[in-house]
Coordinates of C-alpha atoms in Angstrom, one line a residue:
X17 CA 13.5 83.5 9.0
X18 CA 13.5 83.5 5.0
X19 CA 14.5 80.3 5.0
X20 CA 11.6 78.9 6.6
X21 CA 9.0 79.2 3.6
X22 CA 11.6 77.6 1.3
X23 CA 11.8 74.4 3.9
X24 CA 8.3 74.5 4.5
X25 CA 7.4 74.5 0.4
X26 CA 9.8 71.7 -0.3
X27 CA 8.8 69.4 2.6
X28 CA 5.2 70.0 3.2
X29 CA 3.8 68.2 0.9
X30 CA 5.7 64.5 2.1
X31 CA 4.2 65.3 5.3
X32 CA 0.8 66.1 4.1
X33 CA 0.7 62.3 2.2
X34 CA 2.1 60.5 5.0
X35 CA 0.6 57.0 4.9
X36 CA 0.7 56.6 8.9
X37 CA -1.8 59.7 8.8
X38 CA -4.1 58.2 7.0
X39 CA -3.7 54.8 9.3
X40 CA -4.4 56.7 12.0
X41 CA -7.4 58.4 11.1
X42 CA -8.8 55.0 10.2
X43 CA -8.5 53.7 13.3
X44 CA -10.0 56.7 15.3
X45 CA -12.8 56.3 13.3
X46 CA -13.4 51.9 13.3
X47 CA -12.0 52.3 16.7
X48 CA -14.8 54.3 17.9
X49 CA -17.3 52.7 16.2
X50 CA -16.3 49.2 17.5
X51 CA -15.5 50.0 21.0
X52 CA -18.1 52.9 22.4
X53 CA -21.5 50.5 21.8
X54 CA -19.8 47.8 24.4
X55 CA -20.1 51.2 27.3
X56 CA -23.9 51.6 26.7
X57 CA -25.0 48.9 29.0
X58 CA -23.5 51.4 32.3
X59 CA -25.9 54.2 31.3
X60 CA -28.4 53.0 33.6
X61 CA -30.2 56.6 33.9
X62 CA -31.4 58.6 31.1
X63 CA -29.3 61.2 29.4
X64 CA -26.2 59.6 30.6
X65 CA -25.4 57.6 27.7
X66 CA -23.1 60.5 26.2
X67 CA -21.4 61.3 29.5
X68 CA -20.3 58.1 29.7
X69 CA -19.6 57.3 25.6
X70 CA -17.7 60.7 25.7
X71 CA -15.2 59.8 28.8
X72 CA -14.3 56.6 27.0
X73 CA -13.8 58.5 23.9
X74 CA -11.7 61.0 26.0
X75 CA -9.4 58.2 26.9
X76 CA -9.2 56.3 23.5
X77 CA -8.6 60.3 22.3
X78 CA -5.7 60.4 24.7
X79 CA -4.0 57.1 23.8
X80 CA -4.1 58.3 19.6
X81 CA -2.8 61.5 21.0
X82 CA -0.1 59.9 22.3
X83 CA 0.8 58.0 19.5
X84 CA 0.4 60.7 16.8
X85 CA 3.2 63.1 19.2
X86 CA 5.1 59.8 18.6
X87 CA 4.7 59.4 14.9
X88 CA 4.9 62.9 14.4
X89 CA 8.5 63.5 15.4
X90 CA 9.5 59.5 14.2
X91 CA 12.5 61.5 11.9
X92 CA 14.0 63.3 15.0
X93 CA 16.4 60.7 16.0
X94 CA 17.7 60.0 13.0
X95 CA 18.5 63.2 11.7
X96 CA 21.2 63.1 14.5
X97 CA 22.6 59.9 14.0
X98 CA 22.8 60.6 9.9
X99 CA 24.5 64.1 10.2
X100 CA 21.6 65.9 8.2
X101 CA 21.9 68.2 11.7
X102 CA 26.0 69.2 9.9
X103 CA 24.7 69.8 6.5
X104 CA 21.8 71.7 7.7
X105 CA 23.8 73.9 10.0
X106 CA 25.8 74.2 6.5
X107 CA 23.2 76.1 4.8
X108 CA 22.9 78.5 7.6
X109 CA 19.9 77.5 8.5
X110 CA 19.2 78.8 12.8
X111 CA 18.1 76.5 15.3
X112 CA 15.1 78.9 15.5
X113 CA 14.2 78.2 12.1
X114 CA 14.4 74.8 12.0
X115 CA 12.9 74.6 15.1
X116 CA 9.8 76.9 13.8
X117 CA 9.4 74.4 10.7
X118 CA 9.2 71.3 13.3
X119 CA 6.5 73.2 14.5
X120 CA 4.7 73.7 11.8
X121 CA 4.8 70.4 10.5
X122 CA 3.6 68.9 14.1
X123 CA 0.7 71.0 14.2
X124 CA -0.4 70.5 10.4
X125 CA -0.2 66.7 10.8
X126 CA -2.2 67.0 14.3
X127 CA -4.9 68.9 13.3
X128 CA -5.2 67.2 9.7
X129 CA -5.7 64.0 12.0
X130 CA -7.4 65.5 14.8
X131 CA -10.2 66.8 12.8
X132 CA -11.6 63.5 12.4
X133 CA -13.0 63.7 16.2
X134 CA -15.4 66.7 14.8
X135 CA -18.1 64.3 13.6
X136 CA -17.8 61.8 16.5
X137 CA -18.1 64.5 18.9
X138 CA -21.1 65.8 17.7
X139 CA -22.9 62.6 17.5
X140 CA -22.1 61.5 21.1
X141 CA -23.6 65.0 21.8
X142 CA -27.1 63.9 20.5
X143 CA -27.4 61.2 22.9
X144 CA -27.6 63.5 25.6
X145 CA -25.7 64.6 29.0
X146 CA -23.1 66.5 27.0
X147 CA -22.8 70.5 26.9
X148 CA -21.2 72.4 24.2
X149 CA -19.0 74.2 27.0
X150 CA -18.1 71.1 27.7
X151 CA -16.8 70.0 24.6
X152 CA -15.1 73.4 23.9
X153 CA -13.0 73.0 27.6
X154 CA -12.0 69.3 26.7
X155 CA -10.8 70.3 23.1
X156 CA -8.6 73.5 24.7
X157 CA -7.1 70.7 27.2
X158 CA -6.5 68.4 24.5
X159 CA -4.7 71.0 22.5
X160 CA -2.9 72.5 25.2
X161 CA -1.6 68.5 25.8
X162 CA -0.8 67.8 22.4
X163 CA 1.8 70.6 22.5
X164 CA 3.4 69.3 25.4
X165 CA 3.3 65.7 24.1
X166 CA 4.6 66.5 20.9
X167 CA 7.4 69.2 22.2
X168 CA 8.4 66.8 24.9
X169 CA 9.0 64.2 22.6
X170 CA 11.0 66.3 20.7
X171 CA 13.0 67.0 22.3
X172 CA 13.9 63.8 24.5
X173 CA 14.2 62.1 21.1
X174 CA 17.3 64.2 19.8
X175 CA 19.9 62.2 20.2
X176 CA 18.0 59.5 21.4
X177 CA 19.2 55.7 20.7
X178 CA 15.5 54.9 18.3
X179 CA 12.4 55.4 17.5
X180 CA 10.7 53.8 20.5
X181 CA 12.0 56.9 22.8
X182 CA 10.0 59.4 21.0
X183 CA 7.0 56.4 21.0
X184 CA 7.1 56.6 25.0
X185 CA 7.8 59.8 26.0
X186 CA 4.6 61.4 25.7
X187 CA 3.4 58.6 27.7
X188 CA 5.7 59.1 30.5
X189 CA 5.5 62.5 31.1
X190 CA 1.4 62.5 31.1
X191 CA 2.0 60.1 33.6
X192 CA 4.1 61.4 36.0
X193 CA 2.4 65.3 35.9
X194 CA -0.7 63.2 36.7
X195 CA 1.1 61.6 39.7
X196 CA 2.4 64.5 40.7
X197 CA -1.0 66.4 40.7
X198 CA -2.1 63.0 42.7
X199 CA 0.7 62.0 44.7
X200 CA -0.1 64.6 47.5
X201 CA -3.2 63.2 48.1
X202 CA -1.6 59.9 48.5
X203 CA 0.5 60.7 51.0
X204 CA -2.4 62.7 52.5
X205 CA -4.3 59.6 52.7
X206 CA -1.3 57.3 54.0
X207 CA 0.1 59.4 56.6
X208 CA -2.7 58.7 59.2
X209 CA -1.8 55.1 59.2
X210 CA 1.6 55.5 60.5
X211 CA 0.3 58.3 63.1
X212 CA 1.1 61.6 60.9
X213 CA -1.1 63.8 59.3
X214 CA -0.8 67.4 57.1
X215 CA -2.5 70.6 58.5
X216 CA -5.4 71.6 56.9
X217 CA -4.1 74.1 54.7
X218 CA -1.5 71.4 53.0
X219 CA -4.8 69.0 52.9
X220 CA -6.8 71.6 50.7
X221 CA -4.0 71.9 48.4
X222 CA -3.4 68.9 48.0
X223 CA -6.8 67.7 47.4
X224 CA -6.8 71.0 44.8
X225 CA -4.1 69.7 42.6
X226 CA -5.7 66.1 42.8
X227 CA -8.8 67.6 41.1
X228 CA -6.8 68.7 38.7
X229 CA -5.8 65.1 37.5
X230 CA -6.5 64.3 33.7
X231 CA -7.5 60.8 34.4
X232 CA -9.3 61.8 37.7
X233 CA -11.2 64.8 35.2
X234 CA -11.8 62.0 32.9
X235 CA -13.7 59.8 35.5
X236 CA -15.3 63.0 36.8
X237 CA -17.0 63.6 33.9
X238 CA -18.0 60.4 32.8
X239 CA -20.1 59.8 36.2
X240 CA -20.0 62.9 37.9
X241 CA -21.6 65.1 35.3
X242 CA -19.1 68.0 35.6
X243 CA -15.0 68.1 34.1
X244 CA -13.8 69.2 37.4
X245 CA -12.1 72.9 37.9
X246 CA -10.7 75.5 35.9
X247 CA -8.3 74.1 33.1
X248 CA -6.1 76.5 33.4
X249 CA -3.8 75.2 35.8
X250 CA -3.3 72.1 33.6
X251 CA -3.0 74.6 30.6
X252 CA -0.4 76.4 32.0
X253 CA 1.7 73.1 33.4
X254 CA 1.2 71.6 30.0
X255 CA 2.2 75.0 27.7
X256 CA 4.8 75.9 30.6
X257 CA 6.6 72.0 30.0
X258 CA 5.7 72.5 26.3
X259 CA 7.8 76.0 26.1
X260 CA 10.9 74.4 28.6
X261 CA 11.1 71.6 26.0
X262 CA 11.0 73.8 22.6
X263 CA 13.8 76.2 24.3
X264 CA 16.0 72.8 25.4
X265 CA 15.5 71.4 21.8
X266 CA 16.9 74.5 19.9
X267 CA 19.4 75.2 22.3
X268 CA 21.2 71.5 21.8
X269 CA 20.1 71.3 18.4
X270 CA 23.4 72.2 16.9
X271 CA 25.7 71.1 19.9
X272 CA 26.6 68.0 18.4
X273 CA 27.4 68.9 14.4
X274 CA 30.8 68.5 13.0
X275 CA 31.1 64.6 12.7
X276 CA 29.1 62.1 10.4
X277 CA 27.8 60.6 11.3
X278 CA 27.5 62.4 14.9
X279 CA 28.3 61.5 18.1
X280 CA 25.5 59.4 19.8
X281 CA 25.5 57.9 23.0
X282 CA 25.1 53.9 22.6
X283 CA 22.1 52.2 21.1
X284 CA 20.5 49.8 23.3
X285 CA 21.8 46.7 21.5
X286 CA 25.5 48.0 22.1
X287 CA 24.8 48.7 26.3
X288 CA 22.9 45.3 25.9
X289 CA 26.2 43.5 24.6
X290 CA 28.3 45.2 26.8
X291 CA 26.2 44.3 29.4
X292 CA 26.4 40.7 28.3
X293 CA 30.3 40.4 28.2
X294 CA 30.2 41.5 31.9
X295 CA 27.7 39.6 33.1
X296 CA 27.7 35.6 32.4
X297 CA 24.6 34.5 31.1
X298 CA 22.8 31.1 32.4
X299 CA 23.5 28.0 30.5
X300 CA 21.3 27.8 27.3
X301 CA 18.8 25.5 27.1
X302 CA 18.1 22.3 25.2
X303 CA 15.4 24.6 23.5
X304 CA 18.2 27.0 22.6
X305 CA 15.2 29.5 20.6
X306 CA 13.2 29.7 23.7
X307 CA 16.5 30.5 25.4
X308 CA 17.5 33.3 23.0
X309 CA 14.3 35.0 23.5
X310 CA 13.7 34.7 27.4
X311 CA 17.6 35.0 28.6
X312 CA 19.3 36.7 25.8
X313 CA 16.8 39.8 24.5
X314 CA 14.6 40.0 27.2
X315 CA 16.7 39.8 30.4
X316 CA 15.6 36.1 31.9
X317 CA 15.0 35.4 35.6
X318 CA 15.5 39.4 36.6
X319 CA 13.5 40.5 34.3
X320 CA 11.1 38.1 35.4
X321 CA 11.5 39.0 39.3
X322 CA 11.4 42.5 38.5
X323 CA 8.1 42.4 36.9
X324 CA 6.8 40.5 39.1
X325 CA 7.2 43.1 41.6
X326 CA 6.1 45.8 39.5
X327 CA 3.3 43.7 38.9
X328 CA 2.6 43.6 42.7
X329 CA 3.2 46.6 43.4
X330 CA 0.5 47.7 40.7
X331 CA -2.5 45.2 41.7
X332 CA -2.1 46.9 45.1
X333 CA -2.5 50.3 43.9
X334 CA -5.0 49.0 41.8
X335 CA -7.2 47.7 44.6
X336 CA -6.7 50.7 47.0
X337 CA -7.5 53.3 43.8
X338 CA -10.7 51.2 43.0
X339 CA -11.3 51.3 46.8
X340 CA -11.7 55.1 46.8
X341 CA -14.2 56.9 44.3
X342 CA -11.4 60.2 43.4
X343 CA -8.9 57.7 42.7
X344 CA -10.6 55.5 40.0
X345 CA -8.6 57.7 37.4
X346 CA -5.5 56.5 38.9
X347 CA -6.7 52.6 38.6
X348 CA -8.1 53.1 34.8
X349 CA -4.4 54.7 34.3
X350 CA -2.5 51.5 36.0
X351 CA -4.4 49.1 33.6
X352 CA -4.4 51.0 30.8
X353 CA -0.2 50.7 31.4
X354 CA -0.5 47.2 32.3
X355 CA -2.8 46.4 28.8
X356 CA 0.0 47.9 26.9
X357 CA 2.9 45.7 29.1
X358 CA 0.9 42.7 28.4
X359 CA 0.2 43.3 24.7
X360 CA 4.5 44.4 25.0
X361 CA 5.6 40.6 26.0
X362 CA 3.2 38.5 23.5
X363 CA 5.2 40.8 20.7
X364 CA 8.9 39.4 22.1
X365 CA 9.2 37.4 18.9
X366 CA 8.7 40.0 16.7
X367 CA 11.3 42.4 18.8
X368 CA 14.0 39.2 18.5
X369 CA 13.1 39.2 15.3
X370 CA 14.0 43.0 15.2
X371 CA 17.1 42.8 16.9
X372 CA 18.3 39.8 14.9
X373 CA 18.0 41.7 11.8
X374 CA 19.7 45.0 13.0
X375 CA 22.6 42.8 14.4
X376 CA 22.4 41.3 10.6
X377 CA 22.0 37.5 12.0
X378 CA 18.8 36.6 10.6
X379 CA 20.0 34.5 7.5
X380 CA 23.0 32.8 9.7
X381 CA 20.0 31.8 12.1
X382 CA 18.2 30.0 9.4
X383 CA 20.9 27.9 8.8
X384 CA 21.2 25.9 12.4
X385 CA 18.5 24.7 10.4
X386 CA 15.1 26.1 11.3
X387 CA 12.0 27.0 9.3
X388 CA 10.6 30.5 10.0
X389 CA 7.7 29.2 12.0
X390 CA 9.8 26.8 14.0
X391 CA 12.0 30.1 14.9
X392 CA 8.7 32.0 15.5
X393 CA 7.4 29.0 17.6
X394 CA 10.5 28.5 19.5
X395 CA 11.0 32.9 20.6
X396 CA 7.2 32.2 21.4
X397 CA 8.2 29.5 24.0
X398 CA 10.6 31.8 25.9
X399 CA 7.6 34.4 25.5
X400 CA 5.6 32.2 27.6
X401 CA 7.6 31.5 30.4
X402 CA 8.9 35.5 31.0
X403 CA 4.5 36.3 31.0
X404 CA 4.6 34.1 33.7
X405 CA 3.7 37.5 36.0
X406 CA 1.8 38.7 33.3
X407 CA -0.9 36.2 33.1
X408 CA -0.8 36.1 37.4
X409 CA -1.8 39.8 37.7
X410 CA -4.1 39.6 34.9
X411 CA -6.2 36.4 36.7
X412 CA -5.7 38.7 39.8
X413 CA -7.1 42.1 37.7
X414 CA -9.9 40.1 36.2
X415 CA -10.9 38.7 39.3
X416 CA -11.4 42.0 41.3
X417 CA -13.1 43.7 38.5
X418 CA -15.6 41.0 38.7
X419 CA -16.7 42.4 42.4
X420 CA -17.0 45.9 40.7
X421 CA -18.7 45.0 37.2
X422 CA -19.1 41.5 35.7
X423 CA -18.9 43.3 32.2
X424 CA -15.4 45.2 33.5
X425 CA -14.1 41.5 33.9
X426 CA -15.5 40.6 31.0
X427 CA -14.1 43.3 29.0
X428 CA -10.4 42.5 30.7
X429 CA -10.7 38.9 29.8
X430 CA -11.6 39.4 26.3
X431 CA -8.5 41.9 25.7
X432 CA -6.3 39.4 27.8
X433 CA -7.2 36.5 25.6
X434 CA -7.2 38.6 22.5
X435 CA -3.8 39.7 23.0
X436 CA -2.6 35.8 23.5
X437 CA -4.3 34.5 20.5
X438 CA -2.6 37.1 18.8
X439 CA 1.1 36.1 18.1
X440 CA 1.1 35.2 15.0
X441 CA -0.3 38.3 13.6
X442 CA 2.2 40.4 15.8
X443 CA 4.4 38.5 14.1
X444 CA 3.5 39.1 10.5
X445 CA 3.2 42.8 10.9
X446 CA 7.1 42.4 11.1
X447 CA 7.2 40.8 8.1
X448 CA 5.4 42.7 5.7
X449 CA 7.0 43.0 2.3
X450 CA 7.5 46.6 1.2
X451 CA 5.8 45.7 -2.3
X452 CA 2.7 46.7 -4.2
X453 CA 1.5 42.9 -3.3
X454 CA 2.5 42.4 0.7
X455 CA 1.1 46.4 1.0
X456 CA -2.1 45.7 -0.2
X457 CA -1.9 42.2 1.2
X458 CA -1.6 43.2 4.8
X459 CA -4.1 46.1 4.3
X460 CA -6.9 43.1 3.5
X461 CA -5.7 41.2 6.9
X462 CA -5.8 44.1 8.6
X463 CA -9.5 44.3 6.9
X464 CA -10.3 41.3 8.3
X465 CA -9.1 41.5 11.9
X466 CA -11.5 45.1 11.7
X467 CA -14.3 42.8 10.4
X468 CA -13.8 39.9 13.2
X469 CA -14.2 42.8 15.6
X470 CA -17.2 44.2 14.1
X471 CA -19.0 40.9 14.1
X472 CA -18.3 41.1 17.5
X473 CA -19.7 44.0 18.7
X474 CA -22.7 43.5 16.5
X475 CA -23.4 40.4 18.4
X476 CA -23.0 42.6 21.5
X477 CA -25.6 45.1 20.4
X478 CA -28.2 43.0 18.7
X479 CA -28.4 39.9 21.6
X480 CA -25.9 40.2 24.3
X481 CA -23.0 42.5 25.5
X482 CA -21.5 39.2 27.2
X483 CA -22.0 37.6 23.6
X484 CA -18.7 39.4 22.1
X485 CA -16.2 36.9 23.4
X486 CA -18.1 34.0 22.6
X487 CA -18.1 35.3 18.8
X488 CA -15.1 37.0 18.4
X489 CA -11.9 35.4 20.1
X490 CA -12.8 32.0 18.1
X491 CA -13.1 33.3 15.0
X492 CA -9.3 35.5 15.8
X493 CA -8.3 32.3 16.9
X494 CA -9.2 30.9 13.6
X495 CA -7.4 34.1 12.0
X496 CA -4.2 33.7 13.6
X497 CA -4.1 30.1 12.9
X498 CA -4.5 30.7 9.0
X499 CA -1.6 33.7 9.3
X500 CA 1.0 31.4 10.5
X501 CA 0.2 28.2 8.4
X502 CA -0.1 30.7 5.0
X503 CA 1.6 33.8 5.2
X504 CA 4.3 33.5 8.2
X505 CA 6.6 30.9 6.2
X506 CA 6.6 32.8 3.4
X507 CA 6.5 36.3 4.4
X508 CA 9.7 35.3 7.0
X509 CA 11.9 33.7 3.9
X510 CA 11.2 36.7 1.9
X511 CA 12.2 38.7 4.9
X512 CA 15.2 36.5 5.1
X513 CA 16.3 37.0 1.2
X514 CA 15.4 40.7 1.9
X515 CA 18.4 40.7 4.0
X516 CA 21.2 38.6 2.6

């Protein structure tokens, strides 16, 4: 373990200066401030208003947490694919040790981000409905989660094919404990209908690990006044799965050294064109960019079927968990999935544009001829016609959230529309020059998109809460349209000489 200090010394301080930190810190903070006043109009009784602030602040809490695990471990897969894992098991350097300095540097980015909560926290406990034993059990839960989270992704992104494994797979597996902490109930609930039921005894445990849920703990809080049971079952699943995955990641740490670089298993561009040559793809198009983005990268008419059954599959769980008061977690859980699956296909230019410059394409596509927004409008095309089950199950989402809370449709219209209007600045954040000028460049877009957003909510706040829309999607709409007629041409051609 000498080692360790002499890693820690030499890399501690790159960690400590990380930009993506400071990002997101930011955007805990404007994120907040611009999205918590829009949830006062459903504290209808007095001293609710922090209750309810807090559980929405617990679930945008849970979505940074899951992105910081993410970030946090971004280097893991490539310190596989690069041999660093040979030279490193050159210097004699354990898989304990380097395991403990993974550790530390985790939990020192964490809580250097994390600590920006502290002020927040106490302010929403001013308004009222909060307890400080409260707040102490949900930080404990939030810590005991971040360790699994960030272990978990650890270790399923060793070896892994990209960054975007490590991005998803805190995600994933809060998902499916919660599901498995809920799924008893469901079948508890279902089995009557075809004539079956449990015995009590299976009932009452089952209904004891559903209270257990963090999404159903969540929704307990915010209008039930309480954080459910003991969190020491969920404390004990999350540092039990957080301990499994620190002892898998050490133990195949060093399993795959000796070659440089290392053995990997296939990225997903190489299974996608081996796919390719064994499957025929349809004809292309006239529109041969529309084509390339809806057949070729994104899987054409099965992707398309396969959503859409997802998608039905989801609006019906969606309906029955809105339907029944403990399962409301489960139906804030679905569409917080399906916001990011929507957001996911508007961004399918940017990801062609991805995959065209790690196949090194991008300049040979320029020359068929296309401008860069004529490529960007063409992807954008094929975008459309693969949201086709998107935009269905949002109509259908937006319409029963009306019958529950005309501001709940409201709030899912707004995001949906957002999210449409928003290609082109998808788009740009691709192209971002990595120079004094594009840095500081995108950093006053990014200022203005925070300030469309604020003039939003303030319009909320000082006339209406149904008056956001009606200020802010024109004035995004108005946004986007100046990013693609200034900054897309350019920024893409510079990205294009970037890469000749």
């Amino acid at each position: 373990m000498h080692r360790v200090p002499k890693i820690l010394k030499s890399t501690i301080s790159r960690e400590a200066t990380r930009f993506d930190f400071m990002i997101i810190r930011c955007a805990i903070v404007l994120t907040s401030f611009l999205i918590l006043p829009l949830f006062l109009p459903l504290a209808t009784q007095p001293f609710t208003a922090g209750r309810i602030l807090l559980a929405v602040f617990l679930v945008l809490s849970l979505v940074f947490l899951t992105l910081l695990g993410g970030r946090l471990i971004r280097d893991v897969p490539n310190e596989s694919a690069t041999g660093m894992l040979s030279l490193l098991a050159l210097t004699g350097t354990s898989a304990g040790e380097w395991t403990l300095v993974k550790l530390v540097h985790q939990w020192s980015g964490f809580l250097s981000v994390w600590i920006v909560r502290i002020p927040i926290l106490i302010l929403l406990f001013t308004f009222g409905g909060v307890r400080w034993p409260d707040l102490v059990t949900i930080e404990l839960l939030f810590i005991a989660l971040f360790a699994m989270v960030s272990t978990w992704s650890m270790s399923q992104s060793l070896f892994a094919d990209g960054q975007k494994t490590a991005g998803l797979a805190g995600l994933n597996i809060i998902t499916a404990i919660d599901m498995l902490l809920v799924g008893p109930r469901l079948v508890n609930l279902f089995l009557p209908l075809i004539g079956f039921s449990f015995p009590t005894s299976v009932s009452n445990v089952a209904d004891y690990l559903s209270e257990h849920s963090l999404f159903m703990r969540i929704k307990s809080f915010g209008f039930g006044g309480g954080f459910g049971p003991s969190i020491w079952l969920n404390v004990c699943i999350y540092l039990g799965v957080a301990v499994w995955s620190l002892l898998s990641y050490s133990q195949r740490l060093f399993t795959r050294i000796g070659e440089t670089p290392e053995s990997r298993p296939a990225t997903r561009e190489e299974k996608k064109a081996e796919k390719a040559e064994q499957t025929k793809l349809p004809r292309c198009w006239d529109d041969a960019l529309a084509w390339q983005s809806y057949a070729f990268y994104s899987g054409g008419d099965s992707s398309l079927l396969g959503r859409s059954v997802l998608y039905g599959l989801a609006f019906v769980c969606v309906l029955v968990s809105m339907s029944i008061s403990w399962l409301q977690g489960l139906a804030v859980l679905i569409l917080l999935v399906s916001i990011a699956s929507f957001i996911n296909v508007m961004n399918v230019p940017s990801q062609c544009l991805d995959k065209e410059v790690k196949a090194q394409t991008l300049q040979a596509l320029t020359l068929t001829p296309h401008t860069g927004t004529e490529i960007y409008q063409g992807w954008h095309r094929g975008a459309i016609k693969l949201m086709i089950p998107d935009v269905t199950y949002a109509i259908a989402v937006i319409f029963s959230l009306y019958f529950v809370h005309h501001y709940l449709a409201l709030a899912a219209f707004t995001l949906c529309a957002a999210a449409m209007m928003s290609g082109p600045f998808l788009m740009v954040s691709h192209l971002v020059p990595m120079t004094k000028k594009g840095i500081g460049t995108s950093l006053v877009v990014v200022s203005l998109l925070l300030t469309i957003l604020s003039l939003g909510a303030a319009a909320s706040i000082q006339f209406h809460p149904a008056a956001f829309p009606f200020v802010a999607l024109p004035i995004l709409w108005v946004f986007n349209k100046f990013l693609f007629h200034v900054y897309l041409e350019k920024w893409f051609t510079t990205k294009v000489d970037s890469d000749a």
